[in-house]
Structure formats: C-alpha cells, structure tokens
Coordinates of C-alpha atoms in Angstrom, one line a residue:
M1 CA 0.0 -0.1 0.0
P2 CA 1.8 3.1 -1.0
P3 CA 1.9 6.6 0.9
A4 CA -0.5 9.3 -0.4
V5 CA 0.3 12.2 1.9
V6 CA 2.7 13.1 4.8
A7 CA 0.6 14.2 7.5
V8 CA 2.3 16.4 10.4
D9 CA 1.0 17.8 13.8
W10 CA 3.7 20.5 14.4
G11 CA 3.2 22.0 17.7
T12 CA 5.3 24.5 20.1
S13 CA 7.5 21.8 21.7
S14 CA 6.5 18.4 19.8
F15 CA 6.5 17.2 16.4
R16 CA 4.4 14.1 15.2
L17 CA 4.5 12.8 11.6
W18 CA 2.6 10.1 9.9
L19 CA 2.9 8.4 6.2
L20 CA -0.7 7.8 5.4
S21 CA -2.1 5.8 2.7
A22 CA -5.0 7.0 0.6
D23 CA -7.8 5.5 3.1
G24 CA -6.0 7.1 6.0
T25 CA -4.0 3.8 7.0
V26 CA -0.8 4.7 9.2
L27 CA 2.1 3.2 7.1
A28 CA 5.0 4.8 9.2
E29 CA 5.2 7.3 11.9
T30 CA 7.9 9.3 13.7
R31 CA 7.8 11.7 16.9
S32 CA 10.3 14.0 18.5
H33 CA 10.7 17.2 20.6
E34 CA 11.5 19.3 17.6
G35 CA 8.8 21.8 18.0
M36 CA 8.8 25.3 16.7
N37 CA 10.7 26.8 19.3
E38 CA 13.6 24.5 18.6
V39 CA 13.7 24.3 14.8
A40 CA 13.1 28.0 14.2
G41 CA 17.0 28.3 13.8
R42 CA 17.6 25.4 12.0
G43 CA 14.7 25.5 9.3
F44 CA 11.5 23.8 9.2
E45 CA 12.2 22.2 5.6
T46 CA 15.5 20.9 7.1
V47 CA 13.8 19.1 9.9
L48 CA 10.8 18.0 7.9
E49 CA 13.1 16.7 5.2
G50 CA 15.4 14.9 7.7
H51 CA 12.6 12.9 9.0
L52 CA 11.0 12.0 5.5
T53 CA 14.6 10.9 4.5
T54 CA 14.7 8.4 7.6
L55 CA 11.3 7.0 6.6
S56 CA 12.4 6.6 3.0
A57 CA 9.6 8.8 1.8
P58 CA 9.3 9.5 -1.8
R59 CA 10.4 13.2 -2.9
Q60 CA 7.3 13.9 -4.7
L61 CA 5.1 13.0 -1.9
P62 CA 3.0 16.1 -0.6
A63 CA 2.6 17.0 3.0
V64 CA -0.3 18.7 5.2
I65 CA 0.8 20.3 8.2
C66 CA -1.3 21.7 11.3
G67 CA -0.2 23.5 14.4
M68 CA 2.2 26.1 15.3
A69 CA 4.3 25.8 12.1
G70 CA 1.6 28.0 10.8
S71 CA 1.9 30.7 13.3
R72 CA 3.5 34.1 12.8
Q73 CA 6.6 32.7 14.4
G74 CA 6.5 29.3 12.4
W75 CA 7.2 28.4 9.0
I76 CA 4.5 30.5 7.1
E77 CA 1.8 32.3 8.7
A78 CA -1.6 30.3 7.5
G79 CA -3.9 32.9 9.2
Y80 CA -7.1 32.2 11.2
L81 CA -10.9 31.6 10.0
D82 CA -13.2 33.5 12.1
I83 CA -16.1 31.8 13.8
P84 CA -18.7 31.0 13.0
A85 CA -16.7 28.5 10.8
N86 CA -17.5 25.3 9.0
V87 CA -14.5 22.9 10.3
T88 CA -14.8 20.8 7.0
G89 CA -13.6 24.0 5.3
I90 CA -10.2 24.2 6.8
G91 CA -8.5 22.2 4.1
Q92 CA -10.1 24.4 1.1
N93 CA -8.2 27.5 3.2
A94 CA -4.9 25.9 3.6
T95 CA -2.0 28.1 2.8
R96 CA 0.8 26.7 0.3
V97 CA 4.5 26.8 1.5
P98 CA 6.4 28.6 -1.4
G99 CA 9.9 27.9 -2.8
V100 CA 10.0 24.2 -1.5
A101 CA 10.3 21.1 -3.9
R102 CA 7.5 19.4 -2.3
E103 CA 3.9 20.4 -2.0
I104 CA 3.2 21.6 1.5
A105 CA -0.2 22.8 2.8
I106 CA -0.6 24.4 6.3
I107 CA -4.1 24.4 7.8
P108 CA -5.3 27.9 9.3
G109 CA -6.3 28.2 12.7
L110 CA -9.8 29.5 14.1
A111 CA -10.3 32.7 15.8
V112 CA -13.0 34.4 18.0
R113 CA -12.5 38.3 17.3
S114 CA -14.5 39.5 20.3
N115 CA -13.1 42.5 21.9
D116 CA -14.0 41.2 25.3
E117 CA -13.0 37.7 25.2
P118 CA -10.8 36.8 22.0
D119 CA -9.5 33.6 21.7
V120 CA -7.6 31.6 19.0
M121 CA -6.7 27.9 18.3
R122 CA -4.3 26.5 15.9
G123 CA -3.6 22.7 15.7
E124 CA -6.9 21.9 17.4
E125 CA -9.1 22.8 14.6
T126 CA -7.5 19.8 12.7
Q127 CA -8.2 17.4 15.7
L128 CA -11.8 18.9 15.8
L129 CA -12.4 18.1 12.3
G130 CA -11.5 14.3 13.1
A131 CA -13.5 14.4 16.3
Y132 CA -16.5 15.7 14.4
L133 CA -16.1 13.1 11.8
E134 CA -16.1 10.6 14.4
M135 CA -19.0 12.1 16.4
P136 CA -21.1 14.4 14.1
G137 CA -24.0 15.0 16.2
G138 CA -21.9 16.5 19.1
A139 CA -22.6 19.9 20.5
R140 CA -19.8 20.2 22.9
Y141 CA -16.1 18.9 22.6
C142 CA -13.4 19.0 25.4
M143 CA -9.9 18.9 24.2
P144 CA -7.6 18.9 27.2
G145 CA -3.9 20.0 27.0
T146 CA -1.7 22.6 28.3
H147 CA -4.3 24.9 27.0
S148 CA -7.5 23.1 27.1
K149 CA -10.1 24.0 24.4
W150 CA -14.0 23.6 24.9
V151 CA -15.7 24.0 21.6
S152 CA -19.4 24.4 20.8
M153 CA -20.7 23.3 17.6
D154 CA -24.1 23.3 15.5
G155 CA -23.5 20.4 13.1
A156 CA -20.2 21.1 11.3
V157 CA -20.2 24.8 12.1
V158 CA -18.0 26.0 15.1
T159 CA -20.1 28.4 16.9
G160 CA -17.8 29.3 19.8
F161 CA -14.8 28.0 21.8
E162 CA -13.0 28.9 25.1
T163 CA -9.4 28.3 26.0
Y164 CA -8.5 27.4 29.6
M165 CA -4.8 27.3 30.7
T166 CA -5.2 24.6 33.1
G167 CA -2.3 22.4 32.2
E168 CA 0.2 25.4 32.3
L169 CA -1.2 26.8 35.6
F170 CA -0.8 23.4 37.1
S171 CA 2.9 23.1 36.0
A172 CA 3.5 26.8 37.2
I173 CA 1.9 26.4 40.5
N174 CA 3.2 22.9 41.1
D175 CA 6.7 23.7 40.1
N176 CA 7.4 27.3 40.9
T177 CA 5.4 28.4 43.9
I178 CA 5.3 27.9 47.7
L179 CA 3.1 24.9 46.9
T180 CA 5.8 22.9 45.6
H181 CA 7.0 22.1 49.2
S182 CA 3.5 20.7 49.9
T183 CA 2.9 18.8 46.4
G184 CA 6.5 17.2 46.1
G185 CA 7.0 18.7 42.6
A186 CA 6.7 16.7 39.7
G187 CA 4.9 13.5 39.9
P188 CA 1.9 11.4 38.5
V189 CA -1.7 12.0 39.5
D190 CA -4.1 8.9 39.6
A191 CA -7.4 9.9 38.2
Q192 CA -9.2 7.7 40.8
D193 CA -7.3 9.2 43.8
P194 CA -10.2 10.3 46.2
A195 CA -8.1 13.6 46.7
F196 CA -8.2 14.2 43.2
L197 CA -12.1 13.5 42.7
T198 CA -12.6 15.9 46.0
G199 CA -10.6 18.7 44.5
V200 CA -12.5 18.2 41.1
R201 CA -15.9 18.7 43.2
D202 CA -14.6 21.5 45.1
G203 CA -13.5 23.5 42.0
W204 CA -16.6 22.7 40.2
A205 CA -19.2 23.5 42.7
R206 CA -17.1 26.4 44.4
P207 CA -14.7 27.8 41.8
E208 CA -14.8 31.4 43.4
K209 CA -13.0 29.8 46.4
T210 CA -10.1 28.1 44.3
T211 CA -7.4 30.6 45.2
H212 CA -8.3 29.8 48.8
H213 CA -8.3 26.2 48.5
L214 CA -4.9 26.4 46.8
F215 CA -3.6 27.9 50.0
S216 CA -5.2 25.1 52.0
L217 CA -2.9 22.7 50.5
R218 CA 0.2 24.7 52.2
A219 CA -1.9 24.7 55.5
G220 CA -2.8 21.1 55.7
H221 CA 0.6 20.2 54.7
L222 CA 2.0 22.2 57.8
L223 CA -1.0 21.4 60.1
H224 CA -1.8 17.9 59.5
A225 CA 1.1 16.6 57.4
T226 CA -1.0 15.8 54.4
E227 CA 0.9 13.5 52.3
T228 CA 2.4 15.2 49.2
G229 CA 1.1 13.2 46.6
C230 CA -2.6 13.6 47.9
N231 CA -1.9 17.3 47.7
R232 CA -0.7 17.1 44.0
A233 CA -3.8 15.1 43.1
R234 CA -6.1 17.7 44.8
L235 CA -4.3 20.5 43.0
S236 CA -5.0 18.9 39.8
G237 CA -8.6 18.2 40.8
L238 CA -9.1 21.7 41.8
L239 CA -7.8 23.3 38.6
I240 CA -9.7 20.8 36.3
G241 CA -12.9 21.3 38.4
T242 CA -12.6 25.2 38.0
E243 CA -12.2 24.8 34.3
L244 CA -15.3 22.5 34.2
A245 CA -17.1 25.2 36.0
G246 CA -16.1 27.8 33.7
A247 CA -17.1 25.6 30.7
G248 CA -20.5 25.4 32.5
I249 CA -20.7 21.7 32.7
H250 CA -23.7 20.3 34.3
G251 CA -25.0 16.8 34.9
G252 CA -26.4 14.9 32.0
E253 CA -24.5 16.9 29.1
Q254 CA -23.1 14.9 26.5
V255 CA -19.4 15.7 25.7
G256 CA -17.0 14.4 23.2
L257 CA -13.7 14.1 25.0
V258 CA -10.8 14.4 22.6
A259 CA -7.7 13.0 24.6
S260 CA -5.3 10.3 25.3
G261 CA -2.9 8.9 27.8
S262 CA -3.0 10.3 31.4
L263 CA -4.9 13.5 30.5
Q264 CA -7.7 11.4 29.1
K265 CA -8.0 9.3 32.4
L266 CA -8.0 12.6 34.5
Y267 CA -10.7 14.3 32.3
H268 CA -12.7 11.3 31.9
S269 CA -13.0 10.9 35.6
A270 CA -13.4 14.6 36.2
L271 CA -16.2 14.9 33.7
S272 CA -17.8 11.6 35.2
E273 CA -17.8 13.1 38.7
C274 CA -19.6 16.1 37.5
G275 CA -22.2 14.0 36.0
A276 CA -21.5 14.6 32.0
K277 CA -22.2 11.9 29.5
L278 CA -18.9 11.2 27.6
R279 CA -18.0 9.9 24.2
D280 CA -14.2 9.2 24.3
I281 CA -12.3 10.2 20.9
D282 CA -8.6 9.3 20.8
A283 CA -6.7 12.6 20.2
D284 CA -3.9 10.9 17.9
M285 CA -6.6 9.2 15.8
A286 CA -8.7 12.7 15.5
V287 CA -5.7 14.6 14.3
R288 CA -4.7 12.2 11.8
R289 CA -8.4 11.9 10.3
G290 CA -8.5 15.5 10.3
L291 CA -5.2 16.1 8.3
M292 CA -6.3 13.5 6.0
E293 CA -9.8 15.0 5.4
A294 CA -8.2 18.4 5.2
W295 CA -5.7 17.2 2.5
R296 CA -8.6 15.6 0.4
S297 CA -10.5 19.0 0.6
Y298 CA -7.3 20.9 -0.1
S299 CA -6.4 18.6 -3.1
A300 CA -9.9 19.0 -4.5
T301 CA -10.0 22.7 -4.5
T302 CA -6.4 23.2 -5.9
G303 CA -7.3 20.6 -8.5
D304 CA -10.3 22.5 -9.6
R305 CA -8.2 25.7 -9.6
K306 CA -5.6 23.9 -12.0
R307 CA -8.2 22.7 -14.1
A308 CA -9.9 26.2 -14.3

C-alpha cells in the first residue's frame, strides 16, 4: 500500500509525522521534541526532510501540516478563520508553502474576534475536524492539554470556543510556587485518587474559592502532615474542576472528550464526577483523520483551480 500524503502535527514543543495511505492507514510514523521553538533556527524544511529521509519517503509525496508551523513565528503564517466557521472547510483554506520542492499545505487556525474575550486555536481545529467526523452529532467537545479547548458546534459549524490554561497553571503552581513544598513537585496523578475527585468537586461547585483552596494545600501540609501525593492530586482536581465550572458543565450533558494518555483518564474521571455523559475520542486518531480529510479537501480545491 503506497503512501499518499505526509501528515504532520507540528506544535510548540512537539513534532508528530505520519505517512498515510489514500484511505488514511498509518504506514509509518515518527515523533520528536523538535517543536517550533527548537527548529526556528535550523529551518522547518530541514527538519521535515530529515524525518522523511529516515522513513524513505518519496520526494514527490505531498505534505499537510497543522499546528504552530502555521503561526506568525512558524514556517509560514497560515492565518485564522473567524467563527462561525465550518470545520470541514479548513483544508480549502490551507496555505501552500512557497519555494520548496515538495507540495506542502499548512492548515489555518480558528479565531474568536471578540473585543471582550478574544480567543484563538491552532492545531486543535484539525483535531476537531477528526472528532466531528467521529461524532458528527456532538454539540460540545473538550480537548484537554496545556491550554484546554472547549468547543461549541451546530452541526459542522464551530459557533464558539474557549481556552483554559489549566495544564500550564498546574505546572507553574506545582513547580514554581510555595506549594511545591506541599506537592512534592513533579509526579503522577491517579485519576481515581479520592483527593483528586474531591478537588474536582470543590473546584466545580465552588470555583470562587479556588485560590483559597490552593493555599489550604500548604496549610494542610503544615498542620496535618498531608501527604505530598494527595496534595498534588487535589491541586490537579481543583484546577480541572474550576475549568469545568468555567465551561458551564452540568449533569447529563453530552461531551465529546478528545484526549489520550493520562489526560484522557483525568478528564474522563473529572467529567464523570460532574455527571457528564462522555464519548471518548482518541486524540491521535482525531488529528490524523482531520489531517487526511483536510488534505482531500485541499487537493480537490487546488485541482479545481488548476483545471480552471
């Protein structure tokens, strides 16, 4: 089965590449920490071609890329589509990279151009396309990460989304504040830990007290010798619960959870604790499917232009 396209998810700190057949089957893949921040000096084309040489990919094989390679500081700026936007149209609006031998298209991001609460996503729109194709009737999708995205949809149209800096806040608080002494710094969090689930409930039910609850981790460690692992689990739960409160989660709501690994377990547990009805969608599968569908759409559009 020959490869039809190179599919790349190029983030700020990570790089994921798949060789896909015409039906989306993964023929080969490679991953690294060569994100946008690291490769800016070396050159995006150099890094991409190095990986493709390792995989013995044909020189004429085209590539479709989503993520920070399309940012202002990336390879070439791919711009944003303003919402409301049909997620199935992202491929038609891709930007072709000029001056390279291989045909390379970079997917645009999505933007909320509100003066009061502006927001952007780049990379997640492609994952969202794959998630929509997997769960076309969904109205709410949650995509956890360093910056979690909550998306509202009407059919294929993105009607709104919000970003929550939950993952980044957890790292900053856990690693660089006085709470480090109470949480023990870096370490795993068990999604079924009672301390995590209690934190979720407190953050969700009483988000206005979150900063007080955070300091109580320090006080509990000093006064009651609360174990650092329990404090770290509660910290994670408090921040995720506060995110769920901000997203307006209520019991009985259907949510498409687009995640994998430890984040999938944490958010599945947290959303279940708050009574949400979940449809789990693997994040890697979603971005691959989104890249493949975006490439098909882009190819059809550029083909029509060439014929015209």
